[in-house]
CSV table of C-alpha atoms in Angstrom, one decimal:
chain,number,residue,atom,x,y,z
A,1,ARG,CA,21.0,5.3,-8.3
A,2,ARG,CA,20.5,9.0,-9.3
A,3,ALA,CA,16.8,8.5,-9.4
A,4,GLU,CA,16.9,7.2,-5.8
A,5,LEU,CA,19.0,10.1,-4.6
A,6,HIS,CA,16.6,12.7,-6.1
A,7,TYR,CA,13.6,10.9,-4.7
A,8,VAL,CA,15.1,10.8,-1.2
A,9,LYS,CA,15.7,14.6,-1.4
A,10,GLY,CA,12.1,15.1,-2.4
A,11,GLU,CA,13.0,16.1,-5.9
A,12,TYR,CA,10.4,14.1,-7.7
A,13,GLU,CA,10.6,15.6,-11.2
A,14,PRO,CA,14.4,15.0,-11.5
A,15,ALA,CA,13.9,11.5,-9.9
A,16,LEU,CA,11.3,10.7,-12.6
A,17,ALA,CA,13.6,12.0,-15.4
A,18,ALA,CA,16.5,9.9,-14.1
A,19,ALA,CA,14.4,6.8,-13.7
A,20,GLU,CA,12.8,7.2,-17.2
A,21,ALA,CA,16.3,7.6,-18.8
A,22,VAL,CA,17.5,4.4,-17.2
A,23,ALA,CA,14.2,2.5,-17.9
A,24,ALA,CA,14.5,3.5,-21.6
A,25,ALA,CA,17.9,1.9,-21.8
A,26,ASP,CA,16.9,-1.1,-19.7
A,27,PRO,CA,13.2,-1.7,-19.4
A,28,LEU,CA,13.8,-4.5,-16.9
A,29,ALA,CA,15.7,-2.4,-14.4
A,30,LEU,CA,13.3,-3.2,-11.5
A,31,GLU,CA,14.8,-0.7,-9.0
A,32,THR,CA,14.6,2.1,-11.5
A,33,ARG,CA,11.0,1.2,-12.4
A,34,LYS,CA,10.2,1.3,-8.6
A,35,PHE,CA,11.5,4.9,-8.3
A,36,GLN,CA,9.7,5.9,-11.5
A,37,ALA,CA,6.5,4.6,-9.9
A,38,LEU,CA,7.2,6.3,-6.6
A,39,ALA,CA,8.0,9.6,-8.3
A,40,LEU,CA,4.9,9.5,-10.4
A,41,ASP,CA,2.7,8.8,-7.3
A,42,ARG,CA,4.3,11.8,-5.5
A,43,LEU,CA,3.6,14.0,-8.5
A,44,GLY,CA,-0.1,13.0,-8.4
A,45,ARG,CA,0.2,10.8,-11.5
A,46,GLY,CA,-1.3,7.7,-10.0
A,47,ALA,CA,-2.7,6.4,-13.3
A,48,GLU,CA,0.8,6.3,-14.8
A,49,ALA,CA,2.2,4.8,-11.6
A,50,ALA,CA,-0.4,2.1,-11.9
A,51,VAL,CA,0.7,1.0,-15.3
A,52,ILE,CA,4.3,0.4,-14.0
A,53,LEU,CA,3.0,-1.3,-10.8
A,54,LYS,CA,0.9,-3.7,-12.8
A,55,ASP,CA,4.3,-5.1,-14.1
A,56,LEU,CA,6.2,-4.8,-10.8
A,57,ALA,CA,3.9,-5.7,-8.0
A,58,PRO,CA,2.6,-9.2,-8.8
A,59,GLY,CA,5.9,-10.9,-8.3
A,60,SER,CA,7.5,-8.4,-5.9
A,61,ASN,CA,8.7,-9.0,-2.4
A,62,ASP,CA,9.5,-5.3,-1.9
A,63,ALA,CA,7.3,-3.9,0.8
A,64,GLU,CA,7.5,-0.3,-0.6
A,65,VAL,CA,6.4,-1.5,-4.1
A,66,LEU,CA,3.5,-3.5,-2.6
A,67,THR,CA,2.4,-0.7,-0.4
A,68,LEU,CA,2.4,1.7,-3.3
A,69,ALA,CA,0.6,-0.8,-5.4
A,70,GLY,CA,-2.0,-1.2,-2.7
A,71,ARG,CA,-2.6,2.6,-2.3
A,72,VAL,CA,-2.7,3.2,-6.0
A,73,SER,CA,-5.1,0.2,-6.6
A,74,LEU,CA,-7.4,1.6,-3.9
A,75,ALA,CA,-7.3,5.0,-5.5
A,76,GLN,CA,-7.9,3.5,-9.0
A,77,GLY,CA,-11.1,1.9,-7.7
A,78,GLU,CA,-9.7,-1.7,-7.4
A,79,PRO,CA,-10.2,-2.4,-3.7
A,80,GLN,CA,-9.7,-6.2,-3.7
A,81,ASN,CA,-6.3,-5.7,-5.5
A,82,GLY,CA,-5.4,-2.9,-3.2
A,83,ILE,CA,-6.2,-4.9,-0.1
A,84,GLY,CA,-4.3,-7.9,-1.3
A,85,TYR,CA,-1.2,-5.8,-2.0
A,86,LEU,CA,-1.4,-4.2,1.4
A,87,ARG,CA,-1.7,-7.6,3.1
A,88,ARG,CA,1.4,-8.8,1.2
A,89,ALA,CA,3.3,-5.6,2.0
A,90,PHE,CA,2.5,-6.3,5.7
A,91,GLU,CA,3.8,-9.8,5.5
A,92,VAL,CA,7.0,-8.6,3.9
A,93,GLY,CA,7.7,-5.5,5.9
A,94,ARG,CA,5.7,-6.0,9.1
A,95,LYS,CA,4.6,-2.4,9.3
A,96,LEU,CA,1.6,-2.2,11.6
A,97,GLU,CA,-0.1,0.7,9.8
A,98,LEU,CA,-0.6,-1.5,6.8
A,99,LEU,CA,-3.0,-3.7,8.8
A,100,ASP,CA,-4.8,-0.6,9.8
A,101,GLN,CA,-5.1,0.4,6.1
A,102,VAL,CA,-6.4,-3.1,5.3
A,103,GLY,CA,-9.1,-2.6,7.9
A,104,GLU,CA,-10.1,0.7,6.6
A,105,ALA,CA,-10.3,-0.4,3.0
A,106,CYS,CA,-12.3,-3.5,4.1
A,107,MET,CA,-14.8,-1.2,5.9
A,108,ALA,CA,-15.0,1.0,2.9
A,109,ILE,CA,-16.2,-1.9,0.7
A,110,ASN,CA,-18.6,-3.3,3.3
A,111,GLN,CA,-16.5,-6.2,4.6
A,112,PRO,CA,-16.6,-5.7,8.3
A,113,ALA,CA,-15.5,-9.3,9.1
A,114,GLU,CA,-12.3,-8.8,7.1
A,115,ALA,CA,-11.8,-5.4,8.7
A,116,ARG,CA,-12.2,-6.9,12.1
A,117,ALA,CA,-9.7,-9.7,11.4
A,118,ALA,CA,-7.1,-7.2,10.3
A,119,TRP,CA,-7.7,-4.9,13.3
A,120,GLU,CA,-7.7,-7.9,15.7
A,121,GLN,CA,-4.3,-9.0,14.3
A,122,LEU,CA,-3.1,-5.4,14.8
A,123,ARG,CA,-4.4,-5.4,18.4
A,124,ARG,CA,-2.6,-8.7,19.1
A,125,LEU,CA,0.6,-7.2,17.8
A,126,ASN,CA,0.3,-3.8,19.5
A,127,SER,CA,-2.6,-3.3,21.8
A,128,SER,CA,-1.8,0.4,22.3
A,129,TYR,CA,-2.0,1.2,18.5
A,130,PRO,CA,-4.2,4.3,18.2
A,131,HIS,CA,-8.0,3.5,18.2
A,132,VAL,CA,-7.6,-0.1,17.5
A,133,HIS,CA,-10.0,-1.3,20.3
A,134,PHE,CA,-12.6,1.1,18.9
A,135,LYS,CA,-12.1,-0.1,15.3
A,136,VAL,CA,-12.5,-3.8,16.4
A,137,ALA,CA,-15.7,-2.9,18.1
A,138,LEU,CA,-16.9,-0.8,15.1
A,139,ALA,CA,-16.3,-3.7,12.8
A,140,ALA,CA,-18.0,-6.2,15.1
A,141,ARG,CA,-21.0,-3.9,15.3
A,142,ALA,CA,-21.2,-3.5,11.6
A,143,GLY,CA,-20.9,-7.3,11.0
A,144,ALA,CA,-23.7,-7.9,13.6
A,145,ARG,CA,-26.0,-5.5,11.7
A,146,GLY,CA,-25.5,-7.7,8.6
A,147,GLY,CA,-23.3,-5.3,6.8
A,148,ASP,CA,-20.8,-8.0,5.9
A,149,THR,CA,-20.8,-9.2,2.3
A,150,VAL,CA,-18.1,-11.9,3.0
A,151,ALA,CA,-19.2,-15.4,3.9
């Protein structure tokens, strides 16, 4: 609980220290491990956060954990894992920006059909989402040029 309070206040070092203390006493304290990973990420220690997230994220239904796992996986050069986590985070939390992030990640790894599908879903849910029509067209154009590596 102390870790969460420090984290919410933007006090990431004390949040990390509190989370590490609880995790040392109870390594299975999932909520504590979550705030430990969040604090590590905020402190720019993504590789350390990734180690914790490899344990937490696979079976998690926590949108915040899945979103962080997606972002960290993308930053660590694991785009397929990152996209998978972001998709699951969207299904759990229904935050539209996650579909946008999926589209961006798919375009970055030359999968315009997947990007287009994510952005079309976003457009169906909120047609006024910033630049969504342009992004759908951009992905369609990239796919038409043969840039798609997905069957």
